[in-house]
PDB file of C-alpha atoms in Angstrom:
ATOM      1  CA  MET A   1      47.103 -34.572  41.997  1.00  0.00           C
ATOM      2  CA  THR A   2      44.872 -35.036  38.994  1.00  0.00           C
ATOM      3  CA  PRO A   3      44.926 -32.913  36.006  1.00  0.00           C
ATOM      4  CA  PHE A   4      41.384 -31.040  36.705  1.00  0.00           C
ATOM      5  CA  HIS A   5      43.596 -29.836  40.089  1.00  0.00           C
ATOM      6  CA  LEU A   6      46.597 -28.447  37.490  1.00  0.00           C
ATOM      7  CA  ILE A   7      43.569 -27.128  35.719  1.00  0.00           C
ATOM      8  CA  GLY A   8      41.886 -25.258  38.447  1.00  0.00           C
ATOM      9  CA  LEU A   9      45.518 -23.484  39.906  1.00  0.00           C
ATOM     10  CA  ALA A  10      46.163 -22.263  35.416  1.00  0.00           C
ATOM     11  CA  LYS A  11      42.707 -20.864  36.235  1.00  0.00           C
ATOM     12  CA  ARG A  12      43.159 -19.007  39.988  1.00  0.00           C
ATOM     13  CA  ALA A  13      46.707 -17.344  38.210  1.00  0.00           C
ATOM     14  CA  GLN A  14      47.480 -14.628  36.880  1.00  0.00           C
ATOM     15  CA  THR A  15      51.042 -15.876  35.170  1.00  0.00           C
ATOM     16  CA  VAL A  16      53.446 -18.028  34.841  1.00  0.00           C
ATOM     17  CA  GLU A  17      55.066 -17.296  37.369  1.00  0.00           C
ATOM     18  CA  GLU A  18      52.315 -17.150  39.790  1.00  0.00           C
ATOM     19  CA  LEU A  19      51.127 -20.790  38.492  1.00  0.00           C
ATOM     20  CA  ILE A  20      54.377 -22.158  39.187  1.00  0.00           C
ATOM     21  CA  ALA A  21      54.079 -20.541  42.945  1.00  0.00           C
ATOM     22  CA  LEU A  22      50.866 -21.880  43.818  1.00  0.00           C
ATOM     23  CA  ALA A  23      51.911 -25.594  42.615  1.00  0.00           C
ATOM     24  CA  LYS A  24      54.889 -25.428  44.370  1.00  0.00           C
ATOM     25  CA  GLU A  25      52.686 -24.758  47.830  1.00  0.00           C
ATOM     26  CA  GLU A  26      50.532 -27.720  46.280  1.00  0.00           C
ATOM     27  CA  LYS A  27      54.198 -30.214  46.057  1.00  0.00           C
ATOM     28  CA  ILE A  28      53.860 -30.234  42.240  1.00  0.00           C
ATOM     29  CA  ARG A  29      56.898 -29.411  40.746  1.00  0.00           C
ATOM     30  CA  LEU A  30      56.137 -28.375  37.631  1.00  0.00           C
ATOM     31  CA  SER A  31      58.015 -26.497  35.131  1.00  0.00           C
ATOM     32  CA  ARG A  32      58.173 -23.665  32.995  1.00  0.00           C
ATOM     33  CA  GLU A  33      57.669 -25.200  29.816  1.00  0.00           C
ATOM     34  CA  ASP A  34      53.948 -27.359  31.410  1.00  0.00           C
ATOM     35  CA  ALA A  35      53.092 -23.730  33.248  1.00  0.00           C
ATOM     36  CA  GLN A  36      53.859 -21.689  30.111  1.00  0.00           C
ATOM     37  CA  ILE A  37      51.169 -24.891  28.321  1.00  0.00           C
ATOM     38  CA  TYR A  38      48.177 -24.860  31.048  1.00  0.00           C
ATOM     39  CA  PHE A  39      48.651 -20.710  32.039  1.00  0.00           C
ATOM     40  CA  GLU A  40      48.235 -20.592  27.561  1.00  0.00           C
ATOM     41  CA  ARG A  41      45.837 -23.155  27.114  1.00  0.00           C
ATOM     42  CA  TRP A  42      43.682 -21.584  30.509  1.00  0.00           C
ATOM     43  CA  HIS A  43      43.738 -17.852  29.671  1.00  0.00           C
ATOM     44  CA  GLU A  44      43.639 -19.157  25.498  1.00  0.00           C
ATOM     45  CA  GLY A  45      39.864 -19.478  26.268  1.00  0.00           C
ATOM     46  CA  GLU A  46      40.818 -23.301  25.119  1.00  0.00           C
ATOM     47  CA  GLU A  47      39.994 -26.588  27.788  1.00  0.00           C
ATOM     48  CA  LEU A  48      42.708 -28.929  27.489  1.00  0.00           C
ATOM     49  CA  SER A  49      41.480 -31.819  25.259  1.00  0.00           C
ATOM     50  CA  ASP A  50      40.782 -36.091  25.723  1.00  0.00           C
ATOM     51  CA  GLU A  51      44.443 -36.000  24.512  1.00  0.00           C
ATOM     52  CA  ASP A  52      45.874 -33.787  26.573  1.00  0.00           C
ATOM     53  CA  LEU A  53      44.304 -35.224  30.252  1.00  0.00           C
ATOM     54  CA  GLU A  54      46.415 -38.626  28.954  1.00  0.00           C
ATOM     55  CA  GLU A  55      49.197 -36.730  28.425  1.00  0.00           C
ATOM     56  CA  VAL A  56      49.518 -35.157  32.738  1.00  0.00           C
ATOM     57  CA  GLY A  57      47.414 -37.331  33.377  1.00  0.00           C
ATOM     58  CA  GLY A  58      48.682 -40.025  36.319  1.00  0.00           C
ATOM     59  CA  GLY A  59      47.249 -39.311  39.682  1.00  0.00           C
ATOM     60  CA  PHE A  60      48.190 -39.072  43.088  1.00  0.00           C
ATOM     61  CA  GLU A  61      47.593 -41.589  45.070  1.00  0.00           C
ATOM     62  CA  SER A  62      46.066 -40.885  48.447  1.00  0.00           C
ATOM     63  CA  ALA A  63      45.846 -44.615  50.825  1.00  0.00           C
ATOM     64  CA  ALA A  64      47.650 -44.694  54.066  1.00  0.00           C
ATOM     65  CA  GLY A  65      50.720 -44.772  53.549  1.00  0.00           C
ATOM     66  CA  LYS A  66      53.591 -41.848  52.841  1.00  0.00           C
ATOM     67  CA  THR A  67      55.713 -41.934  49.529  1.00  0.00           C
ATOM     68  CA  VAL A  68      59.320 -41.025  49.847  1.00  0.00           C
ATOM     69  CA  CYS A  69      62.387 -40.669  47.865  1.00  0.00           C
ATOM     70  CA  GLU A  70      63.418 -44.512  46.662  1.00  0.00           C
ATOM     71  CA  LEU A  71      66.859 -43.249  47.091  1.00  0.00           C
ATOM     72  CA  CYS A  72      67.516 -41.056  50.594  1.00  0.00           C
ATOM     73  CA  GLY A  73      64.160 -42.144  51.734  1.00  0.00           C
ATOM     74  CA  SER A  74      63.319 -37.940  52.877  1.00  0.00           C
ATOM     75  CA  GLY A  75      59.167 -37.359  51.990  1.00  0.00           C
ATOM     76  CA  ASP A  76      60.206 -33.920  51.134  1.00  0.00           C
ATOM     77  CA  LEU A  77      58.761 -34.634  47.352  1.00  0.00           C
ATOM     78  CA  LEU A  78      57.662 -32.621  44.547  1.00  0.00           C
ATOM     79  CA  MET A  79      54.915 -34.606  42.138  1.00  0.00           C
ATOM     80  CA  ASP A  80      56.780 -34.046  38.141  1.00  0.00           C
ATOM     81  CA  VAL A  81      54.171 -33.116  36.600  1.00  0.00           C
ATOM     82  CA  SER A  82      56.573 -35.728  33.818  1.00  0.00           C
ATOM     83  CA  GLY A  83      56.493 -38.639  36.064  1.00  0.00           C
ATOM     84  CA  GLY A  84      57.856 -39.900  39.489  1.00  0.00           C
ATOM     85  CA  TYR A  85      59.146 -37.135  42.031  1.00  0.00           C
ATOM     86  CA  PHE A  86      60.954 -34.310  42.848  1.00  0.00           C
ATOM     87  CA  CYS A  87      63.084 -35.020  45.775  1.00  0.00           C
ATOM     88  CA  ASN A  88      63.743 -32.107  48.226  1.00  0.00           C
ATOM     89  CA  GLY A  89      66.608 -33.898  50.523  1.00  0.00           C
ATOM     90  CA  CYS A  90      68.999 -35.317  48.296  1.00  0.00           C
ATOM     91  CA  ASN A  91      67.746 -33.317  45.128  1.00  0.00           C
ATOM     92  CA  ARG A  92      67.622 -35.847  42.323  1.00  0.00           C
ATOM     93  CA  HIS A  93      64.413 -37.431  39.993  1.00  0.00           C
ATOM     94  CA  CYS A  94      62.817 -40.511  42.279  1.00  0.00           C
ATOM     95  CA  TRP A  95      59.607 -43.053  41.777  1.00  0.00           C
ATOM     96  CA  GLY A  96      59.553 -42.784  45.128  1.00  0.00           C
ATOM     97  CA  LYS A  97      58.962 -46.061  47.468  1.00  0.00           C
ATOM     98  CA  ARG A  98      55.859 -46.449  49.713  1.00  0.00           C
ATOM     99  CA  ILE A  99      55.611 -46.467  53.300  1.00  0.00           C
ATOM    100  CA  ASN A 100      53.086 -47.984  55.965  1.00  0.00           C
TER     101      ASN A 100
END
């Protein structure tokens, strides 16, 4: 996931709630506050600055292998835009562990 992907979701969404739902479908955990920021910035006609993009950047690993929760081993993770993942297995924030 890139910030540009999230901007694309914000562009498609008609409401903040719809943006949160679209993000969840993409396995991205997006707080209401973050969704509000993306939604308002897109729908106000403003583009995100380079500084804004760096704040939400980080990317998503697409290399071979799988990322699992280092706390419980679950692979049911949602990307957290504030960094790391949210594990649906143990309902906690984690950083993820790559396994092959």
